[in-house]
Every structure is written in C-alpha cells, then in structure tokens.
mmCIF file of C-alpha atoms in Angstrom:
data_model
loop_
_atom_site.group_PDB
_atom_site.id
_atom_site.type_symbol
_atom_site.label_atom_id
_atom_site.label_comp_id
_atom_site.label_asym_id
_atom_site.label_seq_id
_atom_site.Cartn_x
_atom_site.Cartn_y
_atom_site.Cartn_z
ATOM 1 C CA UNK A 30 74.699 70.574 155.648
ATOM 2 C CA UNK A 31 76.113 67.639 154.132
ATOM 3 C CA UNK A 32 79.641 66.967 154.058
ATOM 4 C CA UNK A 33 81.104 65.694 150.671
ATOM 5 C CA UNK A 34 83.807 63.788 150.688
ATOM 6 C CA UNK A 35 86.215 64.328 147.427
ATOM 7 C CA UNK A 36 88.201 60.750 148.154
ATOM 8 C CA UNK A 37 85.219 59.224 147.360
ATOM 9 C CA UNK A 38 83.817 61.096 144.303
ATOM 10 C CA UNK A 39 87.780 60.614 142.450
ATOM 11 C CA UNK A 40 87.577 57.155 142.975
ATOM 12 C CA UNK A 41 83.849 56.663 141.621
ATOM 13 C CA UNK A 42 84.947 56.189 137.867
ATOM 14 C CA UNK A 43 82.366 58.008 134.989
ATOM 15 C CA UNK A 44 79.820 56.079 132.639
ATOM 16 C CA UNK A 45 80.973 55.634 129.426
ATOM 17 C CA UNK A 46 78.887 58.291 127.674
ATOM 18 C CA UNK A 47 80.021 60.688 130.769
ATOM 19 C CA UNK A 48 84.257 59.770 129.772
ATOM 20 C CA UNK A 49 83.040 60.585 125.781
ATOM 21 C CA UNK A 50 81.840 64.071 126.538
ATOM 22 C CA UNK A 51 84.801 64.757 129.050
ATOM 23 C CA UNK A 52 87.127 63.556 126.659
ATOM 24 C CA UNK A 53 85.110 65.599 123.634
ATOM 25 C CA UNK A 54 85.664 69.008 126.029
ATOM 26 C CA UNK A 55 89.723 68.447 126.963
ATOM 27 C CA UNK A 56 89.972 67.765 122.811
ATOM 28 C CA UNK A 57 88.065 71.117 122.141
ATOM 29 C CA UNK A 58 89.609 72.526 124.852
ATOM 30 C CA UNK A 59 92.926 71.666 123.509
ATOM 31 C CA UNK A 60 92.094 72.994 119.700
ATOM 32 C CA UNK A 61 90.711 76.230 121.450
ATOM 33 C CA UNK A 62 94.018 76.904 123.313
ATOM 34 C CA UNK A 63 96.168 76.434 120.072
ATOM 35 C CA UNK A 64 94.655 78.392 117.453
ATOM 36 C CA UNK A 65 93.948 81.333 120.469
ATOM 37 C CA UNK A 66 98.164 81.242 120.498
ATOM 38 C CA UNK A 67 98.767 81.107 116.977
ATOM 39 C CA UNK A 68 96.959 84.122 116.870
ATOM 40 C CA UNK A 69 98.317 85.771 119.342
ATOM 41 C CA UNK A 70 101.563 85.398 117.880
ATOM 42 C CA UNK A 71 100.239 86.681 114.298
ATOM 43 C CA UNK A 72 99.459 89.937 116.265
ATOM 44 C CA UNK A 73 102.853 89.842 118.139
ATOM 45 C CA UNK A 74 104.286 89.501 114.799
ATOM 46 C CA UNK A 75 102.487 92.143 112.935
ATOM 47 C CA UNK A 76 103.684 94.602 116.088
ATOM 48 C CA UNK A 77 107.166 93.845 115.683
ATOM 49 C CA UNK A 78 106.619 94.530 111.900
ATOM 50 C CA UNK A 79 105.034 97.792 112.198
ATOM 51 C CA UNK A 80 107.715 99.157 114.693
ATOM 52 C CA UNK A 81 110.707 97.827 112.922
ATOM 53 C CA UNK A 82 109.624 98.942 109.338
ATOM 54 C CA UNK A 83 111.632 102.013 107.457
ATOM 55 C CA UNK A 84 109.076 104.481 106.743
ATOM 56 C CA UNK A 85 109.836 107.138 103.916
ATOM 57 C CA UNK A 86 112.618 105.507 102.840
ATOM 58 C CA UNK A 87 116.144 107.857 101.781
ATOM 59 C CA UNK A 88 116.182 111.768 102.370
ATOM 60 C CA UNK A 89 115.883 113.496 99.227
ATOM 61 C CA UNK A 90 119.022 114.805 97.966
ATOM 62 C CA UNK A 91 117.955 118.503 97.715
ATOM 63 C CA UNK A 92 116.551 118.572 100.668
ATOM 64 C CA UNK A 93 116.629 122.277 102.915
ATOM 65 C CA UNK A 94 116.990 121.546 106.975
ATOM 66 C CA UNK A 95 115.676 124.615 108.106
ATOM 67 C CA UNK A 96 111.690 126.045 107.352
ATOM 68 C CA UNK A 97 111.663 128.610 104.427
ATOM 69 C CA UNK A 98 110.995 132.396 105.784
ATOM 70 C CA UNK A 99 111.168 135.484 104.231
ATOM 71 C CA UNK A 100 111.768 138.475 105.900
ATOM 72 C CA UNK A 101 108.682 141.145 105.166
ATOM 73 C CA UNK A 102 111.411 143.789 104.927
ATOM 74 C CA UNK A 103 113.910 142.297 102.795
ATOM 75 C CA UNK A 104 112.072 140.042 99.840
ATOM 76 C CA UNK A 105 114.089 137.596 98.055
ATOM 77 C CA UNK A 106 116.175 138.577 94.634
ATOM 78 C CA UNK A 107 116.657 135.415 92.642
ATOM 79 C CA UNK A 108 117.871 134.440 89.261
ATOM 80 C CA UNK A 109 117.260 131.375 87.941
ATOM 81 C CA UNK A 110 119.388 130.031 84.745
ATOM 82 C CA UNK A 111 117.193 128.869 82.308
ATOM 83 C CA UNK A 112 118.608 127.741 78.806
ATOM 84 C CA UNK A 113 118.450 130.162 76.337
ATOM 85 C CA UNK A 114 115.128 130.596 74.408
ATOM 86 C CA UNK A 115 113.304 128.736 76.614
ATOM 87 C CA UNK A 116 110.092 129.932 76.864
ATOM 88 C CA UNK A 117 108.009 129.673 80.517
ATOM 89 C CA UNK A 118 104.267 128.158 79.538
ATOM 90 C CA UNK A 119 103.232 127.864 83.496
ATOM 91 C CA UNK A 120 104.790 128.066 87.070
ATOM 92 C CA UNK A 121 103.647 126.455 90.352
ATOM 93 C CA UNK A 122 104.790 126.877 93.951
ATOM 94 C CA UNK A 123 104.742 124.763 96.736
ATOM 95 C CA UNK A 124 106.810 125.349 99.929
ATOM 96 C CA UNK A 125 109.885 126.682 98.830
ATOM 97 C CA UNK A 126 109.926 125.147 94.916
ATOM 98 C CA UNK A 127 108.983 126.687 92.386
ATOM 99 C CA UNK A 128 108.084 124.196 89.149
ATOM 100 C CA UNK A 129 108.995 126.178 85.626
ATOM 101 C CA UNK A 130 107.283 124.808 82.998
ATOM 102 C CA UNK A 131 108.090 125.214 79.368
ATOM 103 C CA UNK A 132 109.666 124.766 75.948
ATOM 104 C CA UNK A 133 113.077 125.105 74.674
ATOM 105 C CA UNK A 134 113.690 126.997 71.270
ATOM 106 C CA UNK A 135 114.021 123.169 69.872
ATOM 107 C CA UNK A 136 110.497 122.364 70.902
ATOM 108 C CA UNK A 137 111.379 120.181 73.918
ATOM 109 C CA UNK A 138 109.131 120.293 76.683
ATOM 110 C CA UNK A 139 110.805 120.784 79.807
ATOM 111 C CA UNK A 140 110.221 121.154 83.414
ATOM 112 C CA UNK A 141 112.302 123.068 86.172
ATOM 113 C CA UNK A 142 112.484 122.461 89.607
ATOM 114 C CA UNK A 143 114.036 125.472 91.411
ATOM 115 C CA UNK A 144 114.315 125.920 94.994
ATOM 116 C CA UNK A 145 113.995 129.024 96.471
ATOM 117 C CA UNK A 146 116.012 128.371 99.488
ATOM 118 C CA UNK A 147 119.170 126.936 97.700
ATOM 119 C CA UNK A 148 118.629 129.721 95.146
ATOM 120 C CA UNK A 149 119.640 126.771 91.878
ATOM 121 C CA UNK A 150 117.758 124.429 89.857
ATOM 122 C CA UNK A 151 117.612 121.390 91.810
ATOM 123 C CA UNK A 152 115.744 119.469 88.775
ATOM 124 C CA UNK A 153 116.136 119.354 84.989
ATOM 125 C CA UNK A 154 113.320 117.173 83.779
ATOM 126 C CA UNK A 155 112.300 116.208 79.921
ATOM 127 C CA UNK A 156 108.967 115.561 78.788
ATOM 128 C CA UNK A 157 108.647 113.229 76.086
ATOM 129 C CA UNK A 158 105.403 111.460 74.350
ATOM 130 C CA UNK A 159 102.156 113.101 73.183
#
C-alpha cells in the first residue's frame, strides 16, 4: 500500500474553482448551523412557556374540597330560599349544583345556582334581552 503523506497534500494549495466550492460549503455550512440553533431555541422557548404557564386560572369562590356523597341510608333534606312567587320553569343537575330556572312574580327571568353540598344559593343570576 501506498503511504500518503498529509505534509505534503496541506501544502499543495486548491485550483481556483476547487477554493469557490470549499468556500460555497463552509458559507452553507455556516447558514445551516445558525438557523438549526435559532430553532432550537424557539423549541427551548416554547418548553419553558408551556411549563411555566398558569393553567385554570383562580379557584372558584364556591368551590366544595371534598367529593359530594350521599349516604344510601340517610338522603339529603334541603331547603332552598327562593324569592317569593317565583315560579321554577326547569332544573338541571350536575355534580353537586343544582341550576333553578324561573320567573319571579314581576316577570324577571332568573336563574339559581344552588349547591347541594353547602346547602345555599351560591348564584343569583338575571336574564335580560329577548
């Protein structure tokens, strides 16, 4: 085999059209590397945002801490304070509220939200419009 000899192939400068293409590849080369970090940091970024962010925002107020359960023995007895006159058109439940909506013996509509494991109205709300 034939030895090669690298002091020899340094020194040997390149053809002109040889130093254009070399010097076309480290310029590519260069623009590769960039926008390859720049996007690397955009993903960096975008991780930091997505494990910093505040998701759901404030507790509501009326919150309960504990899961609703009611004992099959020993059902729940609950009044709910409704103004007087106020006459129920339809109810909903979901978890442990109970929506109450009516009128009032004015003709307001109105909806109640009344939770079941407070036992009170934990929302008075008045529907206005068509």
């Amino acid at each position: 085999m034939a030895d090669i000899d690298d002091e020899n192939q340094e020194d040997k400068p390149l053809d002109p059209v040889m130093e254009g293409v070399r010097r076309k590849m480290v310029k590519l080369q260069l623009i590769s590397g960039g926008i390859m970090a720049v996007l690397f940091l955009a993903v960096l970024v975008s991780i930091f945002y997505k494990l910093t962010r505040d998701e759901g925002g404030a507790e509501p107020v009326a919150a309960t801490s504990q899961p609703f359960s009611v004992p099959s023995d020993q059902p729940l007895s609950l009044s709910a304070n409704l103004p007087a006159g106020f006459r129920v058109g339809q109810t909903s439940l979901s978890g442990s509220q109970m929506l109450i909506y009516g009128e009032t013996a004015a003709g307001e509509r109105k909806a109640f939200v009344f939770d079941l494991a407070l036992g009170r109205i934990i929302a008075d709300v008045t529907l206005a419009g068509d």
